[in-house]
Amino acid sequence: MGPHSKGLQLNKNINKLNEHKIIVIGGGAAGLMAAGRAAECGAQVLIVEKMKQVARKLCITGKGRCNITNTAEMGVFIDHFPVTGQFLRPAFSTLFNKGLVSFFEDNGLKCVTERGGRVFPASGKAPDVKASLMRWLRSLGVTIRTDVAVSRLLTENGRVAGVIAGGQSIIADAVILATGGKSYPATGSTGDGYRLAKAVGHRIVPLRPALVPLETAGRFTGRMNDLNLRNIQVDLIVDGKQKSRQFGELVFASFGVTGPTILTLSTLAVDALDAGRKVALLLDLKPALDEQKLDARLVRDFTKRSHEPMSSVLRGLLPRPLVPVCLGMTHIRRERKPSEMKVEERRRLGNWLKNFPLEVTGYRPFSEAIVTAGGIDIGEVDPRTMESRKVAGLYLAGEVLDIQGDTGGYNLQAAFSTGWLAGESAARSEKKS
């Protein structure tokens, strides 16, 4: 018995589990919330989780800190789901950010709001979020069965009838599919739900890594590994045209670039790369200065330090690892002195500081993606209930749906909200049946 299940009802013999009315497939954020809400509404609930512990991905999200939600108001929040935001409005109307924070605090988890409206557990520890959910589920008598995989959904006359799990049939009045996406597969997110949904008639929008680091050309990025640039502007360029812009933080890695700005731009970049288009990034390292003010700054620095080598002068403008990159890309010798610089060379330097180019050659695999783009087509799901339009009594929640959003707490809120609505809807439907 794993430490997560202490105090929960656990049955060793899966044949004894056929009394449950609602089965939740997947013990992640959406699944746990769906199970608890269904139990609150009076249903008997069983969670079936294929891993040895539930909430494994939840425990590592946000670099182990778990960005639960964001304080943005509804309209802004929905805008952070560029394509699918309106689908989420009913779920957010049922459980939104303030309600989610209140829920966790009522269940013993204090929360704090940080820069950008991002909400975290006050402890800074993601496992505390799991512990809060587990206390809630324990109090509601939810049954959890771990280390059991669901291989098939059972249907009869267009309605869900249960599942086959661990080689045994388990009958249910409703099933909630909350298996997650394909990101962080080591935590159990291996895309099982897509196969289960497709087998009962659902269309799967092609899967791609989202909120994922990007690979870039040039050996110099490796020399800047872990260099963190803050307060810069990053433009995504596709076939020579600007497609999107982000302001904030970028981190260099051995393979290319990551960080909040890159993760947010990555979905568009991945789609463009997959379509065979040319993708690049333009970094404005001095966004607070327009070209004229930046040139004046360079003139001032060059005058003040006219007899120092450019390699030294540039350290007043750039982090040390960027200096040789700048000199190499602008074709300025490191020993050259500002007093020797021509106007054209100074302007070339200024242009580079405002337009540092990076060619994007690829993106990292699902194992490094925060979420999955694509998934179950939301056109086949009723947003008012999260019920399948293909199979009555089947509900869908979380990342298994095609609802990816930006980084900053938006995706976890979507998982919790869709899980809450699915659980509530399934319980009410089960009562009527």
Tab-separated table of C-alpha atoms in Angstrom:
chain	number	residue	atom	x	y	z
A	1	MET	CA	0.000	0.000	0.000
A	2	GLY	CA	1.516	3.337	-1.067
A	3	PRO	CA	1.728	6.281	1.324
A	4	HIS	CA	-0.843	8.205	-0.738
A	5	SER	CA	-3.571	5.693	0.061
A	6	LYS	CA	-3.311	5.631	3.837
A	7	GLY	CA	-6.799	5.892	5.312
A	8	LEU	CA	-8.535	5.384	1.972
A	9	GLN	CA	-10.760	2.429	1.225
A	10	LEU	CA	-8.709	-0.077	-0.764
A	11	ASN	CA	-9.913	-3.417	-2.055
A	12	LYS	CA	-7.350	-6.063	-2.966
A	13	ASN	CA	-9.850	-7.998	-5.090
A	14	ILE	CA	-10.934	-5.986	-8.092
A	15	ASN	CA	-14.003	-8.217	-8.547
A	16	LYS	CA	-15.459	-6.582	-5.435
A	17	LEU	CA	-15.346	-3.168	-7.035
A	18	ASN	CA	-18.330	-3.652	-9.350
A	19	GLU	CA	-20.671	-1.950	-6.869
A	20	HIS	CA	-19.370	1.517	-7.701
A	21	LYS	CA	-21.634	3.826	-9.667
A	22	ILE	CA	-19.016	6.220	-11.059
A	23	ILE	CA	-15.560	5.217	-12.250
A	24	VAL	CA	-12.859	7.848	-12.717
A	25	ILE	CA	-10.004	6.744	-14.971
A	26	GLY	CA	-6.835	8.566	-13.945
A	27	GLY	CA	-5.670	9.929	-10.614
A	28	GLY	CA	-4.235	13.260	-11.709
A	29	ALA	CA	-5.479	16.778	-10.979
A	30	ALA	CA	-8.661	16.473	-13.069
A	31	GLY	CA	-9.431	12.929	-11.953
A	32	LEU	CA	-9.015	13.586	-8.234
A	33	MET	CA	-11.168	16.698	-8.431
A	34	ALA	CA	-13.832	14.889	-10.463
A	35	ALA	CA	-13.934	12.001	-8.007
A	36	GLY	CA	-14.246	14.215	-4.968
A	37	ARG	CA	-16.936	16.418	-6.451
A	38	ALA	CA	-18.965	13.394	-7.578
A	39	ALA	CA	-18.716	11.954	-4.061
A	40	GLU	CA	-19.784	15.295	-2.557
A	41	CYS	CA	-22.857	15.093	-4.773
A	42	GLY	CA	-23.723	11.699	-3.290
A	43	ALA	CA	-22.209	9.209	-5.733
A	44	GLN	CA	-20.201	6.096	-4.980
A	45	VAL	CA	-16.867	6.698	-6.681
A	46	LEU	CA	-13.917	4.551	-7.696
A	47	ILE	CA	-10.654	5.969	-9.056
A	48	VAL	CA	-8.644	3.557	-11.201
A	49	GLU	CA	-5.002	4.623	-11.607
A	50	LYS	CA	-2.442	2.624	-13.576
A	51	MET	CA	0.575	3.934	-11.630
A	52	LYS	CA	1.515	2.849	-8.121
A	53	GLN	CA	0.638	6.321	-6.809
A	54	VAL	CA	-1.852	8.982	-7.821
A	55	ALA	CA	-0.935	12.601	-8.649
A	56	ARG	CA	2.636	11.879	-9.730
A	57	LYS	CA	2.676	14.619	-12.356
A	58	LEU	CA	1.000	17.056	-9.953
A	59	CYS	CA	3.881	16.511	-7.519
A	60	ILE	CA	6.521	17.683	-10.006
A	61	THR	CA	4.630	20.434	-11.808
A	62	GLY	CA	5.915	23.993	-11.550
A	63	LYS	CA	9.426	22.717	-10.779
A	64	GLY	CA	7.998	20.958	-7.749
A	65	ARG	CA	6.130	24.025	-6.492
A	66	CYS	CA	2.776	23.536	-8.303
A	67	ASN	CA	1.351	26.695	-9.857
A	68	ILE	CA	-2.268	25.966	-8.900
A	69	THR	CA	-3.999	28.800	-10.725
A	70	ASN	CA	-3.754	32.464	-11.710
A	71	THR	CA	-5.617	35.469	-10.312
A	72	ALA	CA	-6.475	36.875	-13.765
A	73	GLU	CA	-10.117	37.818	-14.268
A	74	MET	CA	-12.309	35.596	-16.427
A	75	GLY	CA	-11.889	37.365	-19.780
A	76	VAL	CA	-8.111	37.571	-19.494
A	77	PHE	CA	-7.948	33.987	-18.237
A	78	ILE	CA	-9.880	32.692	-21.240
A	79	ASP	CA	-7.592	34.649	-23.581
A	80	HIS	CA	-4.737	32.485	-22.306
A	81	PHE	CA	-6.389	29.559	-24.121
A	82	PRO	CA	-5.989	31.071	-27.614
A	83	VAL	CA	-8.136	28.573	-29.528
A	84	THR	CA	-10.332	26.784	-26.998
A	85	GLY	CA	-10.972	29.375	-24.280
A	86	GLN	CA	-14.719	29.782	-24.795
A	87	PHE	CA	-15.240	26.045	-24.384
A	88	LEU	CA	-13.945	26.378	-20.821
A	89	ARG	CA	-16.247	29.220	-19.766
A	90	PRO	CA	-18.980	26.958	-18.270
A	91	ALA	CA	-16.381	24.973	-16.311
A	92	PHE	CA	-14.741	28.166	-15.052
A	93	SER	CA	-18.170	29.509	-14.111
A	94	THR	CA	-18.646	26.422	-11.927
A	95	LEU	CA	-15.215	26.562	-10.255
A	96	PHE	CA	-12.845	29.458	-10.918
A	97	ASN	CA	-9.632	30.758	-9.360
A	98	LYS	CA	-11.019	32.314	-6.169
A	99	GLY	CA	-13.210	29.287	-5.551
A	100	LEU	CA	-10.267	26.966	-6.131
A	101	VAL	CA	-8.072	28.837	-3.652
A	102	SER	CA	-10.907	28.781	-1.095
A	103	PHE	CA	-11.347	25.063	-1.710
A	104	PHE	CA	-7.702	24.338	-0.972
A	105	GLU	CA	-7.580	26.600	2.069
A	106	ASP	CA	-10.712	24.888	3.432
A	107	ASN	CA	-8.804	21.633	3.021
A	108	GLY	CA	-5.747	22.775	4.930
A	109	LEU	CA	-3.579	24.247	2.165
A	110	LYS	CA	-2.541	27.883	2.513
A	111	CYS	CA	-1.870	29.642	-0.796
A	112	VAL	CA	0.207	32.654	-1.836
A	113	THR	CA	0.089	34.842	-4.943
A	114	GLU	CA	3.351	35.684	-6.677
A	115	ARG	CA	4.491	37.767	-9.639
A	116	GLY	CA	2.166	37.600	-12.620
A	117	GLY	CA	-0.801	36.531	-10.482
A	118	ARG	CA	0.521	32.986	-10.153
A	119	VAL	CA	-0.854	31.114	-7.141
A	120	PHE	CA	1.256	28.533	-5.287
A	121	PRO	CA	0.975	26.593	-2.038
A	122	ALA	CA	2.514	28.772	0.693
A	123	SER	CA	4.882	25.935	1.531
A	124	GLY	CA	6.264	25.953	-2.010
A	125	LYS	CA	5.812	22.179	-2.101
A	126	ALA	CA	3.663	20.489	-4.763
A	127	PRO	CA	3.130	17.332	-2.652
A	128	ASP	CA	1.174	19.487	-0.195
A	129	VAL	CA	-1.410	20.076	-2.945
A	130	LYS	CA	-1.757	16.326	-3.331
A	131	ALA	CA	-2.042	15.903	0.447
A	132	SER	CA	-4.880	18.436	0.560
A	133	LEU	CA	-6.785	16.588	-2.151
A	134	MET	CA	-6.204	13.242	-0.460
A	135	ARG	CA	-7.593	14.511	2.860
A	136	TRP	CA	-10.703	15.640	1.007
A	137	LEU	CA	-11.135	12.332	-0.810
A	138	ARG	CA	-10.569	10.395	2.405
A	139	SER	CA	-13.305	12.353	4.164
A	140	LEU	CA	-15.697	11.527	1.313
A	141	GLY	CA	-14.971	7.801	1.254
A	142	VAL	CA	-13.688	7.713	-2.315
A	143	THR	CA	-12.132	4.350	-3.237
A	144	ILE	CA	-8.775	4.400	-5.014
A	145	ARG	CA	-7.294	1.414	-6.829
A	146	THR	CA	-3.715	1.924	-8.006
A	147	ASP	CA	-1.458	-0.173	-10.219
A	148	VAL	CA	-4.452	-1.147	-12.378
A	149	ALA	CA	-4.734	-0.120	-16.034
A	150	VAL	CA	-8.007	0.346	-17.901
A	151	SER	CA	-7.806	-1.395	-21.268
A	152	ARG	CA	-11.281	-0.692	-22.649
A	153	LEU	CA	-14.487	1.261	-22.146
A	154	LEU	CA	-17.624	-0.864	-22.066
A	155	THR	CA	-20.635	0.509	-23.929
A	156	GLU	CA	-24.153	-0.706	-24.587
A	157	ASN	CA	-26.725	0.900	-26.897
A	158	GLY	CA	-24.718	4.122	-27.181
A	159	ARG	CA	-24.197	4.458	-23.440
A	160	VAL	CA	-21.197	3.725	-21.245
A	161	ALA	CA	-21.610	0.601	-19.140
A	162	GLY	CA	-18.270	0.384	-17.331
A	163	VAL	CA	-14.649	-0.500	-17.995
A	164	ILE	CA	-12.310	-3.430	-18.321
A	165	ALA	CA	-9.517	-2.890	-15.793
A	166	GLY	CA	-6.869	-5.352	-14.771
A	167	GLY	CA	-8.542	-7.928	-16.988
A	168	GLN	CA	-11.861	-7.658	-15.122
A	169	SER	CA	-15.145	-5.964	-16.033
A	170	ILE	CA	-16.322	-3.236	-13.655
A	171	ILE	CA	-19.870	-2.012	-14.227
A	172	ALA	CA	-20.714	1.676	-13.748
A	173	ASP	CA	-23.485	4.131	-14.500
A	174	ALA	CA	-20.972	6.799	-15.549
A	175	VAL	CA	-17.284	6.938	-16.407
A	176	ILE	CA	-15.048	10.004	-16.205
A	177	LEU	CA	-11.993	9.855	-18.468
A	178	ALA	CA	-9.195	11.973	-16.954
A	179	THR	CA	-6.017	10.246	-18.092
A	180	GLY	CA	-3.994	13.352	-18.945
A	181	GLY	CA	-1.911	13.987	-22.039
A	182	LYS	CA	1.458	12.670	-23.220
A	183	SER	CA	3.785	15.106	-21.458
A	184	TYR	CA	6.015	13.750	-18.669
A	185	PRO	CA	5.281	10.109	-19.647
A	186	ALA	CA	7.343	8.803	-16.705
A	187	THR	CA	4.537	10.010	-14.420
A	188	GLY	CA	2.005	7.862	-16.264
A	189	SER	CA	0.855	10.376	-18.879
A	190	THR	CA	1.345	8.138	-21.888
A	191	GLY	CA	-1.757	9.002	-23.896
A	192	ASP	CA	-3.902	6.004	-22.893
A	193	GLY	CA	-7.061	8.097	-22.828
A	194	TYR	CA	-6.800	8.965	-26.509
A	195	ARG	CA	-6.871	5.298	-27.441
A	196	LEU	CA	-9.831	4.614	-25.132
A	197	ALA	CA	-11.794	7.580	-26.502
A	198	LYS	CA	-10.983	6.809	-30.129
A	199	ALA	CA	-12.221	3.239	-29.675
A	200	VAL	CA	-15.711	4.546	-28.807
A	201	GLY	CA	-15.859	6.984	-31.720
A	202	HIS	CA	-14.112	10.164	-30.599
A	203	ARG	CA	-11.906	12.141	-32.969
A	204	ILE	CA	-8.401	12.881	-31.698
A	205	VAL	CA	-6.846	16.182	-32.779
A	206	PRO	CA	-3.190	15.400	-33.692
A	207	LEU	CA	-0.946	15.443	-30.629
A	208	ARG	CA	2.071	17.755	-30.314
A	209	PRO	CA	4.241	18.830	-27.387
A	210	ALA	CA	3.152	22.221	-26.009
A	211	LEU	CA	4.785	24.610	-23.561
A	212	VAL	CA	7.983	22.975	-24.725
A	213	PRO	CA	11.591	24.236	-25.083
A	214	LEU	CA	12.835	25.017	-28.591
A	215	GLU	CA	16.003	23.857	-30.318
A	216	THR	CA	18.103	26.457	-32.123
A	217	ALA	CA	20.957	26.486	-34.625
A	218	GLY	CA	24.459	27.577	-33.674
A	219	ARG	CA	26.977	26.136	-31.268
A	220	PHE	CA	27.089	29.290	-29.155
A	221	THR	CA	23.842	28.509	-27.304
A	222	GLY	CA	25.593	25.640	-25.531
A	223	ARG	CA	28.239	28.063	-24.244
A	224	MET	CA	25.449	30.100	-22.647
A	225	ASN	CA	23.842	27.102	-20.913
A	226	ASP	CA	21.638	28.235	-17.985
A	227	LEU	CA	22.100	31.930	-18.800
A	228	ASN	CA	18.897	33.647	-17.719
A	229	LEU	CA	17.810	36.832	-19.504
A	230	ARG	CA	15.065	38.813	-17.751
A	231	ASN	CA	12.874	41.654	-19.010
A	232	ILE	CA	13.542	41.039	-22.670
A	233	GLN	CA	11.174	40.994	-25.638
A	234	VAL	CA	10.953	37.909	-27.853
A	235	ASP	CA	9.305	37.901	-31.286
A	236	LEU	CA	8.324	34.674	-33.041
A	237	ILE	CA	9.026	34.986	-36.764
A	238	VAL	CA	7.451	32.539	-39.225
A	239	ASP	CA	8.455	32.765	-42.884
A	240	GLY	CA	9.812	36.242	-42.256
A	241	LYS	CA	6.665	37.604	-40.586
A	242	GLN	CA	6.084	38.320	-36.912
A	243	LYS	CA	3.454	35.917	-35.524
A	244	SER	CA	3.573	36.593	-31.800
A	245	ARG	CA	5.458	38.527	-29.122
A	246	GLN	CA	6.226	37.872	-25.474
A	247	PHE	CA	7.928	39.954	-22.805
A	248	GLY	CA	9.725	38.459	-19.837
A	249	GLU	CA	12.282	35.753	-19.170
A	250	LEU	CA	14.331	33.478	-21.445
A	251	VAL	CA	16.818	30.782	-20.434
A	252	PHE	CA	19.538	29.380	-22.693
A	253	ALA	CA	20.096	25.620	-22.664
A	254	SER	CA	22.572	23.268	-24.316
A	255	PHE	CA	20.051	22.544	-27.084
A	256	GLY	CA	18.564	26.024	-27.502
A	257	VAL	CA	16.173	28.099	-25.414
A	258	THR	CA	13.470	27.723	-22.790
A	259	GLY	CA	11.837	29.877	-20.103
A	260	PRO	CA	8.376	31.476	-19.838
A	261	THR	CA	8.547	33.526	-23.056
A	262	ILE	CA	9.673	30.540	-25.109
A	263	LEU	CA	7.163	28.127	-23.595
A	264	THR	CA	4.307	30.503	-24.389
A	265	LEU	CA	5.490	30.956	-27.989
A	266	SER	CA	6.207	27.260	-28.473
A	267	THR	CA	2.749	26.079	-29.541
A	268	LEU	CA	2.773	28.360	-32.595
A	269	ALA	CA	6.409	27.473	-33.250
A	270	VAL	CA	5.740	23.723	-33.122
A	271	ASP	CA	2.803	24.009	-35.517
A	272	ALA	CA	4.884	26.090	-37.946
A	273	LEU	CA	7.821	23.677	-37.804
A	274	ASP	CA	5.529	20.705	-38.380
A	275	ALA	CA	4.152	22.494	-41.440
A	276	GLY	CA	7.669	22.854	-42.840
A	277	ARG	CA	7.817	26.620	-42.375
A	278	LYS	CA	10.905	28.657	-41.485
A	279	VAL	CA	10.880	29.668	-37.820
A	280	ALA	CA	13.103	32.159	-36.009
A	281	LEU	CA	13.212	34.219	-32.827
A	282	LEU	CA	14.238	37.865	-32.541
A	283	LEU	CA	15.405	38.927	-29.090
A	284	ASP	CA	15.223	42.570	-28.066
A	285	LEU	CA	17.720	42.732	-25.215
A	286	LYS	CA	16.956	46.409	-24.488
A	287	PRO	CA	13.176	46.764	-24.918
A	288	ALA	CA	13.007	49.833	-22.658
A	289	LEU	CA	15.104	51.817	-25.155
A	290	ASP	CA	14.094	52.657	-28.706
A	291	GLU	CA	16.809	52.645	-31.367
A	292	GLN	CA	17.543	56.365	-30.948
A	293	LYS	CA	17.884	56.180	-27.159
A	294	LEU	CA	19.976	53.042	-27.388
A	295	ASP	CA	22.331	54.705	-29.865
A	296	ALA	CA	22.665	57.666	-27.490
A	297	ARG	CA	23.517	55.219	-24.694
A	298	LEU	CA	26.191	53.608	-26.872
A	299	VAL	CA	27.678	57.006	-27.757
A	300	ARG	CA	27.819	57.892	-24.054
A	301	ASP	CA	29.458	54.588	-23.101
A	302	PHE	CA	31.911	54.755	-25.997
A	303	THR	CA	32.943	58.298	-25.048
A	304	LYS	CA	33.381	57.415	-21.380
A	305	ARG	CA	35.386	54.246	-22.085
A	306	SER	CA	36.969	55.196	-25.393
A	307	HIS	CA	40.304	53.427	-24.844
A	308	GLU	CA	39.055	50.148	-23.378
A	309	PRO	CA	38.629	47.045	-25.561
A	310	MET	CA	35.089	46.380	-26.792
A	311	SER	CA	35.072	43.057	-24.931
A	312	SER	CA	35.272	45.070	-21.710
A	313	VAL	CA	32.887	47.857	-22.740
A	314	LEU	CA	30.142	45.411	-23.684
A	315	ARG	CA	30.131	43.913	-20.195
A	316	GLY	CA	28.353	47.078	-19.117
A	317	LEU	CA	25.552	46.220	-21.534
A	318	LEU	CA	25.407	42.432	-21.567
A	319	PRO	CA	25.912	39.394	-19.337
A	320	ARG	CA	29.481	38.096	-19.709
A	321	PRO	CA	28.572	34.920	-21.713
A	322	LEU	CA	26.777	37.026	-24.325
A	323	VAL	CA	29.730	39.297	-25.059
A	324	PRO	CA	31.682	36.936	-27.382
A	325	VAL	CA	28.428	35.993	-29.122
A	326	CYS	CA	27.651	39.656	-29.756
A	327	LEU	CA	31.161	40.386	-31.025
A	328	GLY	CA	31.092	37.361	-33.306
A	329	MET	CA	27.687	38.095	-34.821
A	330	THR	CA	28.427	41.811	-35.355
A	331	HIS	CA	31.959	41.118	-36.712
A	332	ILE	CA	33.596	43.450	-34.198
A	333	ARG	CA	37.051	42.481	-32.943
A	334	ARG	CA	37.200	42.039	-29.171
A	335	GLU	CA	40.330	44.223	-28.847
A	336	ARG	CA	38.869	47.056	-30.937
A	337	LYS	CA	38.457	50.320	-29.008
A	338	PRO	CA	35.318	52.523	-29.067
A	339	SER	CA	37.432	55.438	-30.312
A	340	GLU	CA	38.162	53.381	-33.426
A	341	MET	CA	34.535	52.403	-34.079
A	342	LYS	CA	32.788	53.784	-37.139
A	343	VAL	CA	29.199	55.038	-36.969
A	344	GLU	CA	28.077	52.115	-39.132
A	345	GLU	CA	29.665	49.639	-36.694
A	346	ARG	CA	28.021	51.294	-33.683
A	347	ARG	CA	24.635	51.169	-35.377
A	348	ARG	CA	25.190	47.538	-36.338
A	349	LEU	CA	25.827	46.803	-32.671
A	350	GLY	CA	22.674	48.681	-31.665
A	351	ASN	CA	20.643	46.779	-34.233
A	352	TRP	CA	21.929	43.459	-32.856
A	353	LEU	CA	20.984	44.436	-29.304
A	354	LYS	CA	17.426	45.095	-30.532
A	355	ASN	CA	17.286	42.142	-32.940
A	356	PHE	CA	19.402	39.225	-31.702
A	357	PRO	CA	18.389	36.444	-34.156
A	358	LEU	CA	18.023	32.752	-33.350
A	359	GLU	CA	17.088	30.172	-35.969
A	360	VAL	CA	14.653	27.598	-34.561
A	361	THR	CA	15.402	24.125	-35.876
A	362	GLY	CA	13.127	21.940	-33.758
A	363	TYR	CA	11.485	21.338	-30.410
A	364	ARG	CA	12.035	19.041	-27.455
A	365	PRO	CA	10.119	15.749	-27.000
A	366	PHE	CA	6.962	15.055	-24.991
A	367	SER	CA	9.147	14.059	-22.043
A	368	GLU	CA	10.152	17.728	-21.692
A	369	ALA	CA	6.787	19.316	-22.558
A	370	ILE	CA	4.617	20.757	-19.795
A	371	VAL	CA	1.361	19.949	-21.582
A	372	THR	CA	0.033	18.296	-24.724
A	373	ALA	CA	-1.448	20.189	-27.652
A	374	GLY	CA	-4.243	18.314	-29.365
A	375	GLY	CA	-6.397	15.630	-27.809
A	376	ILE	CA	-10.073	14.716	-27.791
A	377	ASP	CA	-11.954	17.074	-30.108
A	378	ILE	CA	-13.909	19.463	-27.862
A	379	GLY	CA	-16.599	19.762	-30.531
A	380	GLU	CA	-17.633	16.269	-29.425
A	381	VAL	CA	-17.964	17.268	-25.756
A	382	ASP	CA	-20.796	19.259	-24.140
A	383	PRO	CA	-19.053	22.185	-22.366
A	384	ARG	CA	-22.021	22.605	-19.989
A	385	THR	CA	-21.521	19.134	-18.495
A	386	MET	CA	-18.266	17.717	-19.946
A	387	GLU	CA	-20.321	14.763	-21.217
A	388	SER	CA	-19.377	13.071	-24.464
A	389	ARG	CA	-21.669	13.778	-27.402
A	390	LYS	CA	-20.706	10.339	-28.736
A	391	VAL	CA	-21.351	8.114	-25.719
A	392	ALA	CA	-23.943	8.930	-23.051
A	393	GLY	CA	-22.628	8.685	-19.512
A	394	LEU	CA	-19.004	9.212	-20.560
A	395	TYR	CA	-17.443	12.408	-19.213
A	396	LEU	CA	-14.067	13.894	-20.103
A	397	ALA	CA	-11.824	16.199	-18.100
A	398	GLY	CA	-8.360	17.715	-18.055
A	399	GLU	CA	-5.488	17.451	-20.473
A	400	VAL	CA	-6.978	14.515	-22.387
A	401	LEU	CA	-9.084	17.246	-24.056
A	402	ASP	CA	-7.747	19.606	-26.720
A	403	ILE	CA	-7.661	22.628	-24.359
A	404	GLN	CA	-4.017	23.618	-23.864
A	405	GLY	CA	-3.327	27.088	-22.487
A	406	ASP	CA	-0.362	29.292	-21.640
A	407	THR	CA	2.045	28.784	-18.774
A	408	GLY	CA	1.205	30.545	-15.505
A	409	GLY	CA	-1.345	28.368	-13.707
A	410	TYR	CA	-3.919	28.332	-16.495
A	411	ASN	CA	-3.693	24.659	-17.420
A	412	LEU	CA	-4.025	23.363	-13.869
A	413	GLN	CA	-7.075	25.553	-13.305
A	414	ALA	CA	-8.586	24.071	-16.471
A	415	ALA	CA	-7.890	20.562	-15.173
A	416	PHE	CA	-9.450	21.286	-11.783
A	417	SER	CA	-12.456	23.107	-13.280
A	418	THR	CA	-13.280	20.521	-15.941
A	419	GLY	CA	-12.813	17.777	-13.365
A	420	TRP	CA	-15.159	19.509	-10.928
A	421	LEU	CA	-17.832	20.008	-13.585
A	422	ALA	CA	-17.485	16.451	-14.908
A	423	GLY	CA	-17.810	14.982	-11.421
A	424	GLU	CA	-20.823	17.099	-10.579
A	425	SER	CA	-22.529	16.338	-13.891
A	426	ALA	CA	-21.844	12.605	-13.689
A	427	ALA	CA	-23.231	12.405	-10.148
A	428	ARG	CA	-26.399	14.287	-11.037
A	429	SER	CA	-26.923	12.164	-14.139
A	430	GLU	CA	-26.328	8.974	-12.145
A	431	LYS	CA	-28.943	10.051	-9.595
A	432	LYS	CA	-31.512	10.526	-12.347
A	433	SER	CA	-30.801	7.148	-13.952
